[in-house]
Short mmCIF file of C-alpha atoms in Angstrom, two decimals:
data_model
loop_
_atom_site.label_atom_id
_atom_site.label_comp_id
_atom_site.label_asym_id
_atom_site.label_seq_id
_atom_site.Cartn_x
_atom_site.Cartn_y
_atom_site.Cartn_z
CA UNK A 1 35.98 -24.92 -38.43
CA UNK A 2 38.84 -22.85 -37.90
CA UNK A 3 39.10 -19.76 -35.50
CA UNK A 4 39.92 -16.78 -36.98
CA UNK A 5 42.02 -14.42 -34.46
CA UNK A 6 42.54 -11.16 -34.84
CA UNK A 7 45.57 -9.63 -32.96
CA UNK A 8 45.60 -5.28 -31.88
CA UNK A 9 47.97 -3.58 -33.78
CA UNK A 10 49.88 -1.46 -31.28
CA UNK A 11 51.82 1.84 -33.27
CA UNK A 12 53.92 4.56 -31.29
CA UNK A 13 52.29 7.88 -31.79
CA UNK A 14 53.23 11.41 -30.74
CA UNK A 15 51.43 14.02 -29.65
CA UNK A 16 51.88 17.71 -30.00
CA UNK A 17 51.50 19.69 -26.17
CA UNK A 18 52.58 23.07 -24.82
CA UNK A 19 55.61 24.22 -24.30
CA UNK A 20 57.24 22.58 -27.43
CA UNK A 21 56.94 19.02 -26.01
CA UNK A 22 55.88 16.61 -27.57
CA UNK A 23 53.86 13.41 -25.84
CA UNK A 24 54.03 9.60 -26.76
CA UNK A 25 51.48 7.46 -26.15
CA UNK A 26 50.67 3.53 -27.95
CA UNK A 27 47.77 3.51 -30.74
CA UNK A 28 45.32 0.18 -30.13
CA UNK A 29 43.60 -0.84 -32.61
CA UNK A 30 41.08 -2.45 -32.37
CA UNK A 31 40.62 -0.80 -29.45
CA UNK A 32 41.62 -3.23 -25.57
CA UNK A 33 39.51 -3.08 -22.92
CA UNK A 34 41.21 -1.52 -19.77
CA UNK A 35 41.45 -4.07 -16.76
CA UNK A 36 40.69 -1.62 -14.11
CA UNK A 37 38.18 0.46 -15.90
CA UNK A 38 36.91 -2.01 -18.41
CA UNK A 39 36.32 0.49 -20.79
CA UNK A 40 37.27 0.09 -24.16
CA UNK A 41 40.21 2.11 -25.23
CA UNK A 42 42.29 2.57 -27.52
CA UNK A 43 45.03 4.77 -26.58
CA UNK A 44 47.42 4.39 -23.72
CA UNK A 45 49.65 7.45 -23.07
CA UNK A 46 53.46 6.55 -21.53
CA UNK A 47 53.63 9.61 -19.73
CA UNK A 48 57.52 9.72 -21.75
CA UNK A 49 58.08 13.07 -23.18
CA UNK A 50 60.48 14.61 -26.08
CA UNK A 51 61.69 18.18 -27.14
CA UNK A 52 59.43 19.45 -30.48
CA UNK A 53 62.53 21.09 -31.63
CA UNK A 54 65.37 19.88 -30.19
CA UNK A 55 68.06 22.66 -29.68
CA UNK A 56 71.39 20.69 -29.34
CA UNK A 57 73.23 17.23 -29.04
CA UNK A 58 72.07 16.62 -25.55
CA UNK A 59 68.17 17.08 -26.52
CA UNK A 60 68.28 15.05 -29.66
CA UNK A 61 70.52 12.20 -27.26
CA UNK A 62 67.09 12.54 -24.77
CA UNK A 63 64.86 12.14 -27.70
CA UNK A 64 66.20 8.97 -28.82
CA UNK A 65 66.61 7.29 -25.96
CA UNK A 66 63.22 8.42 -24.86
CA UNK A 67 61.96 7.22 -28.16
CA UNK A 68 63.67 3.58 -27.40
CA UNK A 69 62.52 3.65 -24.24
CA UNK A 70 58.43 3.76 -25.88
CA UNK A 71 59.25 1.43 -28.80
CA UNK A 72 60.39 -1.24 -25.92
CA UNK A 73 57.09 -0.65 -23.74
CA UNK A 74 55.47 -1.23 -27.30
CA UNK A 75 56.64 -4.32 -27.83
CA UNK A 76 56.33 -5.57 -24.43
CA UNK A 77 52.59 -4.47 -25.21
CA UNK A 78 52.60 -6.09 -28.40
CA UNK A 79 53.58 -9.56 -26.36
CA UNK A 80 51.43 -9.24 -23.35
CA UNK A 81 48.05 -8.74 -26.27
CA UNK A 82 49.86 -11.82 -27.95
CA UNK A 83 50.31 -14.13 -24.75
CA UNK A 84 46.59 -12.99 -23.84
CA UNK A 85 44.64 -13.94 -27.08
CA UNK A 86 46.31 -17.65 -27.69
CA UNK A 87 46.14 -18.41 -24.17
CA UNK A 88 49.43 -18.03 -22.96
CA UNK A 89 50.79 -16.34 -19.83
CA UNK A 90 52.17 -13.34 -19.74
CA UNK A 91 55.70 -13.94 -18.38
CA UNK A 92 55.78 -10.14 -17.23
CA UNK A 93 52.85 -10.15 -15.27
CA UNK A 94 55.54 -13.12 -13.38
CA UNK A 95 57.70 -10.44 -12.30
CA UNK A 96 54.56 -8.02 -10.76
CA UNK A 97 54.68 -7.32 -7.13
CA UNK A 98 52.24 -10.48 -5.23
CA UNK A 99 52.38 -8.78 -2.41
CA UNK A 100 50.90 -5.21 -3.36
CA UNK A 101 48.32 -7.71 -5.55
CA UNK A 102 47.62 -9.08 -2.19
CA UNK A 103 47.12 -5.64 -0.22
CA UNK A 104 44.84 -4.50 -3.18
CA UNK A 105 42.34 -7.61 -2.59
CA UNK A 106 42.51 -7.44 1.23
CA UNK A 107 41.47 -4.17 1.02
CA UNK A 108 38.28 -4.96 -0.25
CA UNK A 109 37.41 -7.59 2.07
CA UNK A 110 36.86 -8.41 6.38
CA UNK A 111 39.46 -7.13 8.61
CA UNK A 112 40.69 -11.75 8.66
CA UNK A 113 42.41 -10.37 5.41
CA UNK A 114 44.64 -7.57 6.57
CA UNK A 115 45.43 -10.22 9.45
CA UNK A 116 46.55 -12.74 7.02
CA UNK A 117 48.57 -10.10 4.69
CA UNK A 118 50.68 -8.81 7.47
CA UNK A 119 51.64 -12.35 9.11
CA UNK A 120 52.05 -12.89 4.83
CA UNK A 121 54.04 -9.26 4.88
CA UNK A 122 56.09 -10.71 7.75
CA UNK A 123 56.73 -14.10 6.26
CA UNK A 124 58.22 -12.96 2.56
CA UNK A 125 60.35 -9.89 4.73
CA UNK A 126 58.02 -7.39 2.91
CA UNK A 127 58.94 -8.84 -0.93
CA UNK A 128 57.35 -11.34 -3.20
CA UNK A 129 56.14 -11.62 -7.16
CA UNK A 130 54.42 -14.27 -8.76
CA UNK A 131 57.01 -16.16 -9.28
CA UNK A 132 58.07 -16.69 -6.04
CA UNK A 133 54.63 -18.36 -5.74
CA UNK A 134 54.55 -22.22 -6.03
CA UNK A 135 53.80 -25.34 -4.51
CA UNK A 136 56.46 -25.05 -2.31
CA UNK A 137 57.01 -21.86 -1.17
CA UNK A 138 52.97 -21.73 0.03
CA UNK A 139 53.11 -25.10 1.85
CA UNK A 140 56.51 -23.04 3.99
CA UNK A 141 53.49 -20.65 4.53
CA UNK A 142 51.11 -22.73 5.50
CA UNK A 143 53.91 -24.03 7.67
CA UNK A 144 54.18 -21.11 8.98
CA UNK A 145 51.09 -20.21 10.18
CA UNK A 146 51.28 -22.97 12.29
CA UNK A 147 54.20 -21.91 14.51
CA UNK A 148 53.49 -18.26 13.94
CA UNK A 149 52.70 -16.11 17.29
CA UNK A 150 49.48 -13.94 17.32
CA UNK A 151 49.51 -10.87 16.30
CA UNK A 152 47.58 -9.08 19.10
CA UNK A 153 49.39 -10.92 21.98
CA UNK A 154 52.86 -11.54 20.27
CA UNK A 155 53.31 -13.81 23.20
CA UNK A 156 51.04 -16.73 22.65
CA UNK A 157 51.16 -19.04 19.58
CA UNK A 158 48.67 -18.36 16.76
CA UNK A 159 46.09 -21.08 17.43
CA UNK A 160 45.40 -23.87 14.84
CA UNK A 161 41.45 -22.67 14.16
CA UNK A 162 42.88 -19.06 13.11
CA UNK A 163 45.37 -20.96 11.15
CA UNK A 164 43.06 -22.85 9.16
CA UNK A 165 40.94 -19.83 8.70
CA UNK A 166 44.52 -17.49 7.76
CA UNK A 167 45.16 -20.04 5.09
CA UNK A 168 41.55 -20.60 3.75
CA UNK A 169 42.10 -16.60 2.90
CA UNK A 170 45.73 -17.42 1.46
CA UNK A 171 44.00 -19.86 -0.60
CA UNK A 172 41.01 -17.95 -2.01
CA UNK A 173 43.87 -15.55 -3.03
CA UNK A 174 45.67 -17.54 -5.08
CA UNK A 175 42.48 -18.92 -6.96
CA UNK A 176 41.53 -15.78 -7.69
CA UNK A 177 44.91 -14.89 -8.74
CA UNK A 178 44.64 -17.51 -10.54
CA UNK A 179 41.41 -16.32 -12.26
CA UNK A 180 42.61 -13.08 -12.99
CA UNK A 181 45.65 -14.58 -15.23
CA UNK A 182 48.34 -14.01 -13.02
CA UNK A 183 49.27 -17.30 -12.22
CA UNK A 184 49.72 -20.46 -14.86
CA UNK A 185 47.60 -23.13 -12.53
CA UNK A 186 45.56 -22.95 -9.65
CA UNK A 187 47.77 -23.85 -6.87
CA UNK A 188 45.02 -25.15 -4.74
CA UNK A 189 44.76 -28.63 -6.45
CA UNK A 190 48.25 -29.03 -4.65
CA UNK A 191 47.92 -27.74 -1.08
CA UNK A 192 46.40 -29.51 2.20
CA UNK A 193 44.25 -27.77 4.51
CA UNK A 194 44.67 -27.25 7.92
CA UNK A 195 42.30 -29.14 9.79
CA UNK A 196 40.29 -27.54 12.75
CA UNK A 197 40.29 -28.33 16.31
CA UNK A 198 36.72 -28.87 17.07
CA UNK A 199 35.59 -26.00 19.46
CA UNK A 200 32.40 -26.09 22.19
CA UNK A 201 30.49 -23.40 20.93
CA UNK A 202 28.56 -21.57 23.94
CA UNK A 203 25.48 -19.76 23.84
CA UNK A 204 22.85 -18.38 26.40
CA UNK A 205 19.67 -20.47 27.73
CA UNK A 206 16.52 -18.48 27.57
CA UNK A 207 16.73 -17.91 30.92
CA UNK A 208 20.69 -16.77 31.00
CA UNK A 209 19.38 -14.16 28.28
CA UNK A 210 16.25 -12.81 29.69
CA UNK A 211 18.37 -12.29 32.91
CA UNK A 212 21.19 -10.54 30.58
CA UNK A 213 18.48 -8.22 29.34
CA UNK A 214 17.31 -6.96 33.01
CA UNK A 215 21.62 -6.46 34.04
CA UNK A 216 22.53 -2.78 33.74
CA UNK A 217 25.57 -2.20 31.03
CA UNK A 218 27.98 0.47 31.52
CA UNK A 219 27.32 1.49 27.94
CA UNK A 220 24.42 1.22 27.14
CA UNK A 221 24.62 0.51 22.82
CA UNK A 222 26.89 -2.54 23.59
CA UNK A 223 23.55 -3.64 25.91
CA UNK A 224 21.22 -3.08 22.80
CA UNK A 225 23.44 -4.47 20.04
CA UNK A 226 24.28 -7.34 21.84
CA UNK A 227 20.83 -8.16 22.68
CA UNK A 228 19.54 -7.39 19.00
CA UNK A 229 22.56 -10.20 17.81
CA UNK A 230 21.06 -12.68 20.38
CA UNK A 231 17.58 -11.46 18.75
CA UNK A 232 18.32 -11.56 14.69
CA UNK A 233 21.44 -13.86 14.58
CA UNK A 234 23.25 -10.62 13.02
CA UNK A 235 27.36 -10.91 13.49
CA UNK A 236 28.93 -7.86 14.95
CA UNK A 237 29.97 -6.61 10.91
CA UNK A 238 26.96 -6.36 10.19
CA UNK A 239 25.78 -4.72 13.18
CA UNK A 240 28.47 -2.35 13.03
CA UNK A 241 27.35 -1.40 9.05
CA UNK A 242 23.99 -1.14 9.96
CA UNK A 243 22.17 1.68 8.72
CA UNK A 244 18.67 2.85 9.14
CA UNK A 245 18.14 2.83 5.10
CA UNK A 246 18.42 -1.25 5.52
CA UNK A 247 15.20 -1.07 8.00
CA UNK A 248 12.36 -1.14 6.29
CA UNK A 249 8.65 -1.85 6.56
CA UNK A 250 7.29 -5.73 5.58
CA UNK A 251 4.76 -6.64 3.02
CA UNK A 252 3.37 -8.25 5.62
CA UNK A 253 4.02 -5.94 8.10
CA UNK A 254 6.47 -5.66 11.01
CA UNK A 255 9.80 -4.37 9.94
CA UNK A 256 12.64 -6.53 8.05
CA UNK A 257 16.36 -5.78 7.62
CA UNK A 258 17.62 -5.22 3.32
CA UNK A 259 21.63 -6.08 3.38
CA UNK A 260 24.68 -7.56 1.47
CA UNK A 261 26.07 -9.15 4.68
CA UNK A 262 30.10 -8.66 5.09
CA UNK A 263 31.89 -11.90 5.62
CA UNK A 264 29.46 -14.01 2.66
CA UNK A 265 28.27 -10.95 0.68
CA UNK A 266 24.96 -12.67 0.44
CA UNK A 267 21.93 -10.04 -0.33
CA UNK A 268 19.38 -11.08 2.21
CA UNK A 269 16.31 -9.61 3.66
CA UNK A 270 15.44 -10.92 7.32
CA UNK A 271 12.74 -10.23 8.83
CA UNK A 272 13.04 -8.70 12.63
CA UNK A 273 10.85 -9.03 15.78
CA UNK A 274 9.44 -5.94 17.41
CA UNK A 275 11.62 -6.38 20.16
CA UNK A 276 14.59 -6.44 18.37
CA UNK A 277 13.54 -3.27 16.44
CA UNK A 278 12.78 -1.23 19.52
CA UNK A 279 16.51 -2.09 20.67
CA UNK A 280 17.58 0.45 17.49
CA UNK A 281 15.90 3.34 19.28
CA UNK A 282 14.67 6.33 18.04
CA UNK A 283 14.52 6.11 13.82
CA UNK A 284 17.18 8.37 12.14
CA UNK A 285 19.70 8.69 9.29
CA UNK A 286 23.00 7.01 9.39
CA UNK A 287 24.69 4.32 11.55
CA UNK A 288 21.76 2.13 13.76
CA UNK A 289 23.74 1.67 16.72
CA UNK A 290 25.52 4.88 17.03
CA UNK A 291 29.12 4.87 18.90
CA UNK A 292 28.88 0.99 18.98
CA UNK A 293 32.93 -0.11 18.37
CA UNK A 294 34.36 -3.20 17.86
CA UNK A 295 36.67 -2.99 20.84
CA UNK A 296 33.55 -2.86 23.23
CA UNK A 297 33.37 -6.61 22.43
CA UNK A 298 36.11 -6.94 24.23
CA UNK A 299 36.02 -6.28 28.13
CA UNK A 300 33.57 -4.38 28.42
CA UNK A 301 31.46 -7.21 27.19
CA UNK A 302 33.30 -9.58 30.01
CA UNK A 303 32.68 -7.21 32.70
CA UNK A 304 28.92 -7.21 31.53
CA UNK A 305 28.65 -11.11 31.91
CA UNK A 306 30.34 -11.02 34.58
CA UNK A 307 27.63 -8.59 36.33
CA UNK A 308 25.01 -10.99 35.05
CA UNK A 309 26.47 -14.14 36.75
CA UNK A 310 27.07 -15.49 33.41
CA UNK A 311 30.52 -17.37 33.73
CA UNK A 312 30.94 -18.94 30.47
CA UNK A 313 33.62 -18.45 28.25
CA UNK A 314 31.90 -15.98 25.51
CA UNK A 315 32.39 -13.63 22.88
CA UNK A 316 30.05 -11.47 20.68
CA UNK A 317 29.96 -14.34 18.48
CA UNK A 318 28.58 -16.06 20.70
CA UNK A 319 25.32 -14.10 20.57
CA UNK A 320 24.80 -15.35 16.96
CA UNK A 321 24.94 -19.16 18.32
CA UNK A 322 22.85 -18.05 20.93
CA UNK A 323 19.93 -17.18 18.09
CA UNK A 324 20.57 -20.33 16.37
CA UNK A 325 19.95 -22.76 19.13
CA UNK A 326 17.36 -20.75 20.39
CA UNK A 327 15.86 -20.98 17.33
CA UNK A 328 16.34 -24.68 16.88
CA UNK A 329 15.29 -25.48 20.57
CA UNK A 330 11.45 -23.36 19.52
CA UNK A 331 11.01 -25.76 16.75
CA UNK A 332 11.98 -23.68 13.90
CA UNK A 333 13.27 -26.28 11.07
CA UNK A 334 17.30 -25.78 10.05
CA UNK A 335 16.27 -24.32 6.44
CA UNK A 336 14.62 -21.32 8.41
CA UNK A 337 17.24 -21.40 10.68
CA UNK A 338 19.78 -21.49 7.60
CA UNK A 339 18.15 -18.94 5.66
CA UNK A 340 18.10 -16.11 8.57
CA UNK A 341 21.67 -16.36 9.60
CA UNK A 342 22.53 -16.48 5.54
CA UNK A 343 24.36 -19.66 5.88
CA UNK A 344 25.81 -20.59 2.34
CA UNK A 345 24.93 -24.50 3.64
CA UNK A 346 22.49 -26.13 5.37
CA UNK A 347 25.34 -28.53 6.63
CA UNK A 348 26.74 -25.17 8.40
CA UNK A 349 23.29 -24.50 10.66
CA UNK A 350 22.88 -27.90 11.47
CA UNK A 351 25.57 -28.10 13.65
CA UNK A 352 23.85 -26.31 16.43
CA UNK A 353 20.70 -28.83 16.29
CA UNK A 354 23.71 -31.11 17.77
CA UNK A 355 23.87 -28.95 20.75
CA UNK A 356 20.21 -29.34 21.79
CA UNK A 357 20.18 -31.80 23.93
CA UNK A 358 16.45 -32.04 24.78
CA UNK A 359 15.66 -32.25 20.97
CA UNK A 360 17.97 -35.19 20.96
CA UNK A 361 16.19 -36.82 24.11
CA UNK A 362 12.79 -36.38 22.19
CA UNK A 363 13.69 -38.42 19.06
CA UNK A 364 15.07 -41.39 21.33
CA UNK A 365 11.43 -41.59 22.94
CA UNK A 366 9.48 -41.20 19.58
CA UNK A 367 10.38 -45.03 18.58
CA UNK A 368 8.99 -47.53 21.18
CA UNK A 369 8.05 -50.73 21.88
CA UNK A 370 4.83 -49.80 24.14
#
């Protein structure tokens, strides 16, 4: 059976306006869908202009070339609808801007993103299309990022597990580039990854917390959201987007916490202790933990654990491991585990059942020979 195709007609129209102008603007039909709005529409409007009544040589010169100007973008119209419906890419969408493409993306997502687009910014010397982009030209990237400096302390090297993470983000842009037409293939198929250096991930024994918990803080919400990480297994995003509309009361009573988490944008709804609730204070409208910043994570945080006696190496990530093992250590089974710190994988949660040691001593003494 054959396909039938039907192409959009595209015709240059004019418009009467006000003050003896007259407006241009291209005639779809059947109607396109717009990209941004995704409404269906059939006129697009040039925003090119031409005298109603032109009054001498040098008005009816503008009108023509005004006119040429509008037949052109017509029939680079007429090509792009062309290219589109038979499958074909549109060599002018080549020539768009990659790096304002990138800015637009970033801007929707974590903070790691703007990292990545200026060190990307920095790379290209603040100019790249599409088709600069190719196999090449993002393995001298990736490249890159491995001898690139940091861009908080311009004086040490960028290390290799913010690498790997800089160019997972490079490479979820350029598959959804990829998606959204811009590019012929998905570049992906072709490019390595950067291989992590495995890290020791510390966390807090349940006696190293409940002696955190009794330590005065300086300021006081870094004490509360820091504990009520350690409690829920929250990361700081979410704690720092936390509003009092995402508490709410359980079926089954207690309280539970509604959200589309930041880094996975995962809808999940967690249930919290009573503990951790108290830690939120008073209920109210707005922002949970109110003047909480993410520079308080920082040294502040340090000079906290450091009051404690706590001497390990930690940040407020370090909180969320904290939960996990916690959790494993009590007996709670990884797909619990999994589930309340919305890990996309099981295979991601049960990397902290390797860190409990006494769980590990127990299954060595359940096989025996007496």
């Amino acid at each position: 059976m054959t396909t039938r195709h039907v192409c959009t007609k595209v015709t240059l129209r004019q418009r009467a306006i006000r003050n003896e102008k007259i407006s241009l603007y291209l005639d779809y039909y059947p109607a396109i869908r717009n990209p941004e709005t995704m409404a269906m529409s059939r006129r697009e409007y040039l925003g090119i202009y031409i005298y109603a009544h032109p009054k001498n040589e040098i008005e009816r010169n503008f009108n023509i070339e005004m006119l040429n100007k509008a037949e052109a973008i017509r029939c680079i119209r007429v090509t792009s609808l062309i290219n589109e419906e038979f499958g074909f890419l549109d060599k002018n969408r080549m020539r768009q801007d990659f790096l304002a493409y990138f800015r637009k993306i970033a801007d929707k997502k974590e903070d790691k993103w703007d990292f990545v687009y200026q060190h990307f910014d920095f790379f290209v010397h603040g100019k790249c299309t599409f088709e600069d982009i190719t196999v090449e030209f993002c393995n001298k990237f990736r490249d890159y990022l491995l001898t690139a400096h940091s861009l908080k302390h311009t004086d040490r090297p960028l290390n290799r597990n913010s690498a790997s993470a800089y160019w997972g983000v490079f490479r979820s842009l350029l598959k959804q580039a990829h998606r959204d037409k811009y590019l012929r293939e998905n570049i992906n198929d072709y490019l390595d990854r950067i291989e992590e250096n495995e890290v020791k991930k510390e966390y807090l024994t349940p006696e190293e917390l409940k002696h955190l918990a009794t330590t005065t803080c300086k300021i006081p919400v870094l004490k509360s959201a820091s504990l009520f990480s350690c409690l829920t297994g929250l990361r700081i995003s979410d704690i720092l987007n936390l509003k009092w509309e995402h508490i709410q009361k359980a079926p089954e009573g207690g309280y539970c916490i509604r959200i589309r988490t930041q880094k996975t944008q995962t809808e999940a709804t967690l249930p919290i202790s009573m503990e951790a609730y108290e830690l939120c204070g008073e209920p109210s409208t707005g922002t949970v933990f109110k003047g909480f910043k993410r520079s308080m994570a920082q040294h502040p945080l340090k000079e906290w654990l450091k009051s404690a006696g706590i001497t390990k190496s930690m940040s407020f990530h370090c909180f969320r491991h904290s939960y996990a093992v916690l959790q494993v250590s009590a007996g709670t089974d990884i797909y619990t585990v999994s589930k309340m710190m919305t890990h996309k994988n099981v295979s991601t949660t049960q990397i902290y059942a390797d860190l409990v040691s006494d769980k590990k001593r127990e299954t060595v003494n359940r096989i025996t020979l007496k």
